[in-house]
XYZ file of C-alpha atoms in Angstrom:
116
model
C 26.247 7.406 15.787
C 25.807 4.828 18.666
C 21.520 4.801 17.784
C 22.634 4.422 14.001
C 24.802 1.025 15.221
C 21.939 0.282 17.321
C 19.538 0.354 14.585
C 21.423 -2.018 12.099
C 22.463 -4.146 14.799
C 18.385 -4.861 15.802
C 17.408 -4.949 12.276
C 20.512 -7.212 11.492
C 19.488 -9.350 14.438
C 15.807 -9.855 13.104
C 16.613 -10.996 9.452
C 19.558 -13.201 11.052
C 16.722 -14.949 13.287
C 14.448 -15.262 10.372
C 16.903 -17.123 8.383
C 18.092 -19.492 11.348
C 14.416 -19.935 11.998
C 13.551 -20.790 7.670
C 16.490 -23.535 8.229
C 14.590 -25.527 10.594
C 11.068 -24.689 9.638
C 10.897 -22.934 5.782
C 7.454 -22.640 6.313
C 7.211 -21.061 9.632
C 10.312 -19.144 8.214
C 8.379 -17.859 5.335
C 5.344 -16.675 7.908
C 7.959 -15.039 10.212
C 9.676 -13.545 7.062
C 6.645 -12.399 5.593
C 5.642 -10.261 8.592
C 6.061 -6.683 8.401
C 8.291 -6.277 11.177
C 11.121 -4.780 9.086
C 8.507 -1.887 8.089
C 7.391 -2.068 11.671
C 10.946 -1.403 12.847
C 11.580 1.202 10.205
C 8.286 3.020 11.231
C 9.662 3.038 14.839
C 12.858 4.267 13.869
C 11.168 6.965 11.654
C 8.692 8.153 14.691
C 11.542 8.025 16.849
C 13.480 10.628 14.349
C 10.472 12.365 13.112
C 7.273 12.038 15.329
C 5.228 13.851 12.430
C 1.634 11.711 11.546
C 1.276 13.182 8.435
C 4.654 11.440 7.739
C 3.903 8.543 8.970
C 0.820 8.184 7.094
C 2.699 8.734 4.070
C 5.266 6.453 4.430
C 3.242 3.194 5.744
C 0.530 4.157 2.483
C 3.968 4.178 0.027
C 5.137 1.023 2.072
C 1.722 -0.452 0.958
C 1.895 0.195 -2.598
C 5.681 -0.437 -3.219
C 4.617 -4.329 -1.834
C 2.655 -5.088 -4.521
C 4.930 -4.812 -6.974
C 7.740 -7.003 -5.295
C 4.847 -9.772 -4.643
C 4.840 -11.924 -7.747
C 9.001 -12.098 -7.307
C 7.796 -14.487 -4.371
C 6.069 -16.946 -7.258
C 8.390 -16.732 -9.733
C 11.947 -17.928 -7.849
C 9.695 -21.020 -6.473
C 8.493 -21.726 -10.046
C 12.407 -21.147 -11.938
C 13.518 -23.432 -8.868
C 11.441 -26.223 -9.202
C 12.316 -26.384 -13.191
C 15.831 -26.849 -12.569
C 16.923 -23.024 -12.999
C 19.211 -22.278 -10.263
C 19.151 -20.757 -7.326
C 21.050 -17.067 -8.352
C 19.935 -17.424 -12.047
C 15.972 -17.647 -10.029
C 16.743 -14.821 -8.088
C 18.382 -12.328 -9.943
C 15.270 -13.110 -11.935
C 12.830 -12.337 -9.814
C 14.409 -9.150 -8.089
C 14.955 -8.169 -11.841
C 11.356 -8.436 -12.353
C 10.891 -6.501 -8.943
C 12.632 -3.619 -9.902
C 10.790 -3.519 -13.527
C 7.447 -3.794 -11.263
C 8.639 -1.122 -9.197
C 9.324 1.208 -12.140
C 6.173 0.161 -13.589
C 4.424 1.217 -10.219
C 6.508 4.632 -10.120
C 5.002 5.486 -13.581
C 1.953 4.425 -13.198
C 1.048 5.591 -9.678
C 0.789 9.395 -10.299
C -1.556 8.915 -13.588
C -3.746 6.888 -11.454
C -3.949 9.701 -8.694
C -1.249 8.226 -6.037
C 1.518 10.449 -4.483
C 4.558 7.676 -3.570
């Protein structure tokens, strides 16, 4: 239980940074938020739990392919925002669109020969 609190409590540290960090500096925030250090944490974590590389392998080629789909939400909130839709209207938006991509990606990645 205590390496489960630890977990959240280093991940909930790094996206807490990342926002205090996008305050000051939204573009610097954007380069620090668009690192993968949240898959980098959660591939630690997963080694840590299961130290299998076939796994592994699996997991950061899935991680690949299930970030493509959530890209374009990262042009679409800007482009809502800047003509006057607001801010949770713009983002319910674009995560709606995310999870349509997503779906679209789940479909689609088997009849295209990918295992997700």
């Amino acid at each position: 239980m205590l390496y489960l609190v630890i977990k959240a409590a280093l991940s909930g540290i790094l996206i807490a940074l990342i926002s205090e960090v996008a305050k000051r500096y939204p573009g610097f925030g954007g380069l620090v938020a668009s690192l993968p250090l949240v898959s980098v944490l959660g591939m630690i974590w997963l080694w840590r739990d299961r130290p299998d590389a076939s796994n592994m392998a699996a997991h950061a080629e899935a991680t690949f392919w299930f970030v493509l789909p959530s890209l374009p939400m990262f042009l679409v909130i800007p482009a809502m925002l800047r003509n006057g839709v607001g801010f949770w209207v713009s983002l319910a938006a674009g995560c709606l669109l995310t999870i349509g991509l997503y779906g679209l990606m789940i479909w689609a990645a088997p009849r295209i020969g990918l295992r997700l």
